[in-house]
PDB file of C-alpha atoms in Angstrom:
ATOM      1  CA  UNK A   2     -20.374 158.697 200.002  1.00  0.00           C
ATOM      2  CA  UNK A   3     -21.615 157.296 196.560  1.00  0.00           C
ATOM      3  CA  UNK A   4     -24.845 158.610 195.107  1.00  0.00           C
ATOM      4  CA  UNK A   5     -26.435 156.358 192.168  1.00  0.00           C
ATOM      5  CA  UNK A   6     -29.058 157.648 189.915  1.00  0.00           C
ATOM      6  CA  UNK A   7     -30.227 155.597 187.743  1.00  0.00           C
ATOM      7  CA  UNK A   8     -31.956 156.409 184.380  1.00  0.00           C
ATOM      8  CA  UNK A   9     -34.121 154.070 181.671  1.00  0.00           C
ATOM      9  CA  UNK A  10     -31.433 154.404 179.266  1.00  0.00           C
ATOM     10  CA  UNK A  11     -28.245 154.188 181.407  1.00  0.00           C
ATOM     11  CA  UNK A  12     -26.619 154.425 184.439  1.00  0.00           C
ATOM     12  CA  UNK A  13     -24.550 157.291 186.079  1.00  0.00           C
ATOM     13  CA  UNK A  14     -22.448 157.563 189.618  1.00  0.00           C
ATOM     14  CA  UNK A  15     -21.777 160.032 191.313  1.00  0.00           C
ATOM     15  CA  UNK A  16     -19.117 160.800 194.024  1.00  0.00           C
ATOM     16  CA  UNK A  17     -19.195 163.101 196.954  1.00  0.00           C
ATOM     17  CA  UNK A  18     -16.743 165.596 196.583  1.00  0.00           C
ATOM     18  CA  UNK A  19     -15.641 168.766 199.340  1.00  0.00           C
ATOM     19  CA  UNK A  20     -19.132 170.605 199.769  1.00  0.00           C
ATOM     20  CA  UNK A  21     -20.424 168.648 196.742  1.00  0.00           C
ATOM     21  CA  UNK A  22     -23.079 165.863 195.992  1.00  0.00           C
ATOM     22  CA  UNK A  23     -22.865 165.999 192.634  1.00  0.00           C
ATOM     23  CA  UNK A  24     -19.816 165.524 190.095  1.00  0.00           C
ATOM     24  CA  UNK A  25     -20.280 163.132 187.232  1.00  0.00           C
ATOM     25  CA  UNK A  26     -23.555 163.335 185.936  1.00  0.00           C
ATOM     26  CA  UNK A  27     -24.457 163.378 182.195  1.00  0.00           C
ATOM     27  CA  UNK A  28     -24.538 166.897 180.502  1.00  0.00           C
ATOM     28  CA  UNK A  29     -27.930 165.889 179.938  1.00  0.00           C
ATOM     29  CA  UNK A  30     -29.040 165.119 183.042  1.00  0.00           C
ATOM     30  CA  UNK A  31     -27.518 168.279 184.301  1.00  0.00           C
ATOM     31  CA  UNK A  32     -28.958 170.310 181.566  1.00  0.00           C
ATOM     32  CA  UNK A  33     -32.358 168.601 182.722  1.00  0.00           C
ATOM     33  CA  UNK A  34     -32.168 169.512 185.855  1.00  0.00           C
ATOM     34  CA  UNK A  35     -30.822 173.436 185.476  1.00  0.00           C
ATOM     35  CA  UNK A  36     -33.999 173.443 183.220  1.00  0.00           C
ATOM     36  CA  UNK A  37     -36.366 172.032 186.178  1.00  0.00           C
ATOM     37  CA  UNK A  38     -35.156 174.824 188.861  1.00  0.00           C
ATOM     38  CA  UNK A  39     -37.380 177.411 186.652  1.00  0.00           C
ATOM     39  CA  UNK A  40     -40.238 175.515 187.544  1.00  0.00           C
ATOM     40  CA  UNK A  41     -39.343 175.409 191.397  1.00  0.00           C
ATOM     41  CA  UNK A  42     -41.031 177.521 194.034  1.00  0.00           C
ATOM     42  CA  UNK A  43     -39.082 180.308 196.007  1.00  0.00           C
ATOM     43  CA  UNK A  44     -39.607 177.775 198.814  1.00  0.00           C
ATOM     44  CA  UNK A  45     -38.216 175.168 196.958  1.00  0.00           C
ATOM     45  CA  UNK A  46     -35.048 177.420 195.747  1.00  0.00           C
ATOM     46  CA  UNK A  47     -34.165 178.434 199.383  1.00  0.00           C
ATOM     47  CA  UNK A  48     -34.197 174.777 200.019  1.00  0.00           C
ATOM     48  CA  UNK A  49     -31.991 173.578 196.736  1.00  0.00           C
ATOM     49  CA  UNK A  50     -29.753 176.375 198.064  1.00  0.00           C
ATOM     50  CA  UNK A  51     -29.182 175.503 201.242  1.00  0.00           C
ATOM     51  CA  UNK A  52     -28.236 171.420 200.097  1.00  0.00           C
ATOM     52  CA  UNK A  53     -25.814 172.578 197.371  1.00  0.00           C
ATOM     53  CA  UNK A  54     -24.450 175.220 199.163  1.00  0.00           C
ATOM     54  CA  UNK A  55     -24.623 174.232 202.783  1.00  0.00           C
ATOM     55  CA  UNK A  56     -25.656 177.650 204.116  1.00  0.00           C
ATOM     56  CA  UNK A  57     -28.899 179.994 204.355  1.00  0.00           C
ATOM     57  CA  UNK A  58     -29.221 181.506 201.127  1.00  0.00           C
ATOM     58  CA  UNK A  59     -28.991 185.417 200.792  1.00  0.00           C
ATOM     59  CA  UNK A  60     -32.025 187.763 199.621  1.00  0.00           C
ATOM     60  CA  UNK A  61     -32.036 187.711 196.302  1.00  0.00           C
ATOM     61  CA  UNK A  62     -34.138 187.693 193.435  1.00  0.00           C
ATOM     62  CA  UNK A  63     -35.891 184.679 192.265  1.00  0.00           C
ATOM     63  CA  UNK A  64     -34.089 185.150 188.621  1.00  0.00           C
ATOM     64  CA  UNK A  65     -30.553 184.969 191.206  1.00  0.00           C
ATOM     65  CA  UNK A  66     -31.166 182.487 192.862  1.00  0.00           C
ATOM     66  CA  UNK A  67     -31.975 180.538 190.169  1.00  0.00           C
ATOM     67  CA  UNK A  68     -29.090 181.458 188.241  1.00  0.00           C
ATOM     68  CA  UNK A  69     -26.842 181.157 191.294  1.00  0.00           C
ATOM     69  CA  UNK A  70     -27.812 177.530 191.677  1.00  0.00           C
ATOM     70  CA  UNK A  71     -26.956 176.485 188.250  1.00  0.00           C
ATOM     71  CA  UNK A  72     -24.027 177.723 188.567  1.00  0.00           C
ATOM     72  CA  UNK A  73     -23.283 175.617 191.271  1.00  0.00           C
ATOM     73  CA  UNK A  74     -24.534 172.786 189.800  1.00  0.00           C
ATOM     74  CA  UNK A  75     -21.937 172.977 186.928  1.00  0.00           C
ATOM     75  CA  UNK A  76     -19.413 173.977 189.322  1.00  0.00           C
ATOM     76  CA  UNK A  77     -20.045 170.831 190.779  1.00  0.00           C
ATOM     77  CA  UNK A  78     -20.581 168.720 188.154  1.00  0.00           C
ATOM     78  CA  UNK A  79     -17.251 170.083 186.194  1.00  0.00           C
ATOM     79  CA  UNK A  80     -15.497 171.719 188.849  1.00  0.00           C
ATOM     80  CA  UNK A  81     -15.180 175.393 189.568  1.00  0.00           C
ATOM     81  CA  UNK A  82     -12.977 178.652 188.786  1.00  0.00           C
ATOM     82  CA  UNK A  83      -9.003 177.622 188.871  1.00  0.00           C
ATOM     83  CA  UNK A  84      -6.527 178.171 191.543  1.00  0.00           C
ATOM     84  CA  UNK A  85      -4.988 181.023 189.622  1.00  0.00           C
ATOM     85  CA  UNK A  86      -8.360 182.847 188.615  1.00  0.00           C
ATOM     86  CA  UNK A  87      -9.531 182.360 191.928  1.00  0.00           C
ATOM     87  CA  UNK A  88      -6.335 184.302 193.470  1.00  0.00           C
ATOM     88  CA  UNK A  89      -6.872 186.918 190.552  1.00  0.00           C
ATOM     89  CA  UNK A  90      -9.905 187.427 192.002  1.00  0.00           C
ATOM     90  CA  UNK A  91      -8.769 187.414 195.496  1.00  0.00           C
ATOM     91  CA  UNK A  92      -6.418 190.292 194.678  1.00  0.00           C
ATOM     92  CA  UNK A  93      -9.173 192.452 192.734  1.00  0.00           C
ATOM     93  CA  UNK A  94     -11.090 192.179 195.656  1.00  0.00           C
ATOM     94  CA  UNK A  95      -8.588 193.304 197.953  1.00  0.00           C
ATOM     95  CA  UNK A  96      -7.203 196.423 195.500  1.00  0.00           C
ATOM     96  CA  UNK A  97     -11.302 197.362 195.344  1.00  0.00           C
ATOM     97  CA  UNK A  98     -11.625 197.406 198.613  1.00  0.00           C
ATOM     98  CA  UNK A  99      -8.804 199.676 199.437  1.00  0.00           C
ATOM     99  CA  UNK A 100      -8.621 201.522 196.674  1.00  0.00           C
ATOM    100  CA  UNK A 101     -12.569 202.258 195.587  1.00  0.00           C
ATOM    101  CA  UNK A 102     -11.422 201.494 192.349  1.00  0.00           C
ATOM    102  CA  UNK A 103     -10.071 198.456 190.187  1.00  0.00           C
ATOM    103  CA  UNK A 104      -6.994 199.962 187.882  1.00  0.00           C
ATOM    104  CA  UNK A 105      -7.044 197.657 184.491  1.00  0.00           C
ATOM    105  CA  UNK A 106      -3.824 196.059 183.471  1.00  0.00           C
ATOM    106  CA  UNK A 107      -2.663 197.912 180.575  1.00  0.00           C
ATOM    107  CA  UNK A 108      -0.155 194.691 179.292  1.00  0.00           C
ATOM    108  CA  UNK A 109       2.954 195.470 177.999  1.00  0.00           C
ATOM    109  CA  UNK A 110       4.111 198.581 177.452  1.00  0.00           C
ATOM    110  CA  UNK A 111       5.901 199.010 174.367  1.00  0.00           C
ATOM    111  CA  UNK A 112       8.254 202.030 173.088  1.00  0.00           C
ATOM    112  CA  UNK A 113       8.292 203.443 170.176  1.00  0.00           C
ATOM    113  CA  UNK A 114      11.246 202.615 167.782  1.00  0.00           C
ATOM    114  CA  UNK A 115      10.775 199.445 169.371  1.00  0.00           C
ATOM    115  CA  UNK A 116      10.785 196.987 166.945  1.00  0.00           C
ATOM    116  CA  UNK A 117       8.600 193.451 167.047  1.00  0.00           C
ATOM    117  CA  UNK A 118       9.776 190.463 164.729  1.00  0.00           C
ATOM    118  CA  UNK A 119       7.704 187.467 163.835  1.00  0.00           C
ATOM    119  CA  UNK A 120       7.814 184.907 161.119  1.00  0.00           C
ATOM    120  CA  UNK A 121       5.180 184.021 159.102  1.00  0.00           C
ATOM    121  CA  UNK A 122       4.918 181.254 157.005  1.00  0.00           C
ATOM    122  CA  UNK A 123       8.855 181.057 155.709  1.00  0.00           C
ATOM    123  CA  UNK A 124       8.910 185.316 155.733  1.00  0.00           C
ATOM    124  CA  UNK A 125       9.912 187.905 158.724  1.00  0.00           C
ATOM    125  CA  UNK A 126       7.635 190.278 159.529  1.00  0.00           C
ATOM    126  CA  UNK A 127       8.707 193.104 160.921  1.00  0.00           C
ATOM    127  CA  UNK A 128       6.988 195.983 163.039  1.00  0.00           C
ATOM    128  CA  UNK A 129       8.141 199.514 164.703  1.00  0.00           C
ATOM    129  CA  UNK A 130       5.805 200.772 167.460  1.00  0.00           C
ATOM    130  CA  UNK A 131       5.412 204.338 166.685  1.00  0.00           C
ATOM    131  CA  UNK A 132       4.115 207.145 168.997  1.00  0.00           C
ATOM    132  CA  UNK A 133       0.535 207.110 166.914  1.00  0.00           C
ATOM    133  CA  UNK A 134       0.495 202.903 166.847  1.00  0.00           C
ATOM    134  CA  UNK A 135       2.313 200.864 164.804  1.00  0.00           C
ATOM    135  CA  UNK A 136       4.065 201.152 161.377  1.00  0.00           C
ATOM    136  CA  UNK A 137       4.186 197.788 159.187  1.00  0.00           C
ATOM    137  CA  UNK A 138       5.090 197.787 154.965  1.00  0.00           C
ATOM    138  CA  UNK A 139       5.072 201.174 155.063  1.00  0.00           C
ATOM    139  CA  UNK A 140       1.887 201.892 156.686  1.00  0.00           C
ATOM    140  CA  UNK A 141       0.704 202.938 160.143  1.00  0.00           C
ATOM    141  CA  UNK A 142      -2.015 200.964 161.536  1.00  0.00           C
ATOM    142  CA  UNK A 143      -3.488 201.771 164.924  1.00  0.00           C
ATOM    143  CA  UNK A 144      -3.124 197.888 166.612  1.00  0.00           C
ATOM    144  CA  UNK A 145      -1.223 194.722 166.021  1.00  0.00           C
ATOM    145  CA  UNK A 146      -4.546 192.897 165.403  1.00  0.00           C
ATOM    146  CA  UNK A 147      -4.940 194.450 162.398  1.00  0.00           C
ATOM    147  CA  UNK A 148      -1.577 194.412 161.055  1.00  0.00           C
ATOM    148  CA  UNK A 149      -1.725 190.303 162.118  1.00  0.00           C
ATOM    149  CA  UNK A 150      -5.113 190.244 160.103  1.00  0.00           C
ATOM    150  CA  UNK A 151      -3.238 191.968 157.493  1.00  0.00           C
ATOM    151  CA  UNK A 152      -0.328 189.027 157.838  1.00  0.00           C
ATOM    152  CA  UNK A 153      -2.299 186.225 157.820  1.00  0.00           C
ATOM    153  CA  UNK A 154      -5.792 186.548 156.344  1.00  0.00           C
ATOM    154  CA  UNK A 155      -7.601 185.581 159.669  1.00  0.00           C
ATOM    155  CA  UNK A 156      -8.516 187.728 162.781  1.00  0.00           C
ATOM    156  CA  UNK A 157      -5.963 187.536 165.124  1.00  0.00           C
ATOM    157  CA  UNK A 158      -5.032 188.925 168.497  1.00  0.00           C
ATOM    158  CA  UNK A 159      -2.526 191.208 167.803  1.00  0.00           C
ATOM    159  CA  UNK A 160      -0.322 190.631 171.260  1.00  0.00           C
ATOM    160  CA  UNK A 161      -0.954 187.786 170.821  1.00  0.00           C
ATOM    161  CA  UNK A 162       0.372 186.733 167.421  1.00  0.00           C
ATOM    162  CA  UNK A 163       3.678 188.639 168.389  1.00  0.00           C
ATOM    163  CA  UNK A 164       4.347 187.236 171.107  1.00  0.00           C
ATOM    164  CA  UNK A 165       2.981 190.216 174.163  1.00  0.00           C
ATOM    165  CA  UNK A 166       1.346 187.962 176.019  1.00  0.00           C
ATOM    166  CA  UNK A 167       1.924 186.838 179.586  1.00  0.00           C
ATOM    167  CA  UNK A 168       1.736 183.311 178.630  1.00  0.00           C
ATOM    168  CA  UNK A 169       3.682 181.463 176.015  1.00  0.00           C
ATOM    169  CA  UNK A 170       2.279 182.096 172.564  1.00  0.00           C
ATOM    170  CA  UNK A 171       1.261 179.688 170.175  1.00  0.00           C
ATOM    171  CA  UNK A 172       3.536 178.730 166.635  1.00  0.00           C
ATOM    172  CA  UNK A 173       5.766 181.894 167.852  1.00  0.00           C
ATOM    173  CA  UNK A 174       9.676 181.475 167.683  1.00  0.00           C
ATOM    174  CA  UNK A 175      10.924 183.841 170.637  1.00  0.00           C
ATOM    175  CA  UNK A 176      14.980 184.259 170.584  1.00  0.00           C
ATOM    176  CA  UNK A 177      13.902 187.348 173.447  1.00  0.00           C
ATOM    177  CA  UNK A 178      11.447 187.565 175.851  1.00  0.00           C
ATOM    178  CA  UNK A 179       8.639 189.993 174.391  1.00  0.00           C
ATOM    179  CA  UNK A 180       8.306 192.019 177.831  1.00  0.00           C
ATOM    180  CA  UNK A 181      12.092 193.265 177.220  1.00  0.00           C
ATOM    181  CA  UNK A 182      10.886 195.587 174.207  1.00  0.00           C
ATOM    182  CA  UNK A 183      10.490 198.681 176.188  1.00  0.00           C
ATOM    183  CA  UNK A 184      13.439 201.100 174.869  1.00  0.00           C
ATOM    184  CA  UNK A 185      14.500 202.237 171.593  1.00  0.00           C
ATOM    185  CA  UNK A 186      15.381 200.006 168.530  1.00  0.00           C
ATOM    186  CA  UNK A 187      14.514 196.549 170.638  1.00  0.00           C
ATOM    187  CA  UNK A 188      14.126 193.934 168.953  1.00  0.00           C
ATOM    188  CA  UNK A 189      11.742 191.066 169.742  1.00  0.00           C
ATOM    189  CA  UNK A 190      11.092 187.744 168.274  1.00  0.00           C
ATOM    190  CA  UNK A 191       7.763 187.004 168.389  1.00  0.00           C
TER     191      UNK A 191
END
């Protein structure tokens, strides 16, 4: 099903999508109509509620429920949370409710006398992880962010700029992978 909506200045479609009305409107007429719902009744929310999200809505605040439909306006409009945040989210929810608790991912875990490499603008950089943080031109700093400040001029994340992260890392030449540097003396490109 094709919506139309058509404006003074222009025209915009808009395609049906799985649960959705809405998809390809204007960020101004979106923004319009988030701005509209704060002038709606607690009738009227209930109502908006149910069309976007094809259900009863729950008891919540007005302030929510506002909230909560702009949300799923956007989500429409721009589409929602992706696959893998969604099944990030899945898992929390699963370890919460068996657990009580959510346990944080720590990262990497690094040694010390591990030692992290990374090139810089024609010059190696290079970094031991010592047991009170890590060591760098002769002086121990307490995280990689600010010894990659110290490197480059600008703020940096630390894992980041050496390579720590899950993902791959930007203008980084790895010759190891940077989750290997867990015993003594590694060394890591990165």
């Amino acid at each position: 099903m094709e919506t139309t909506f058509v404006h003074a200045d222009r025209e915009t479609s808009s395609q049906s999508r799985a649960g959705g009305s809405t998809t390809a409107t204007s960020q101004l007429e979106l923004a319009r109509k988030i701005a509209t719902l704060t002038d709606l009744t607690a009738q009227q929310l209930r109502t908006e509620w149910r069309r976007l999200y094809r259900s009863h809505p729950p008891r919540l605040s007005r302030d929510l429920l506002v909230r909560t439909i702009a949300y799923r306006m956007q989500e429409l409009a721009y589409g929602g949370l992706s696959k893998r945040t969604q099944r990030r989210l899945i898992a929390l929810t699963k370890e919460l409710r068996s657990n009580g608790s959510i346990v944080s991912d720590p990262g990497p875990r690094i040694r010390p006398g591990a030692r992290l490499l990374r090139e810089w603008r024609g010059r190696t950089h290079t970094i031991v992880v010592t047991e009170d943080g890590f060591e760098y031109a002769g002086k121990t700093y307490s995280s990689l962010s600010k010894i990659a400040q110290t490197i480059t001029g600008a703020h940096w994340s630390g894992p980041r700029f050496f390579g720590l992260n899950r993902g791959e890392p930007t203008g980084v030449q790895s010759g190891l992978d940077a989750r290997n540097a867990t015993g003594e003396g590694d060394n890591v490109n990165g």
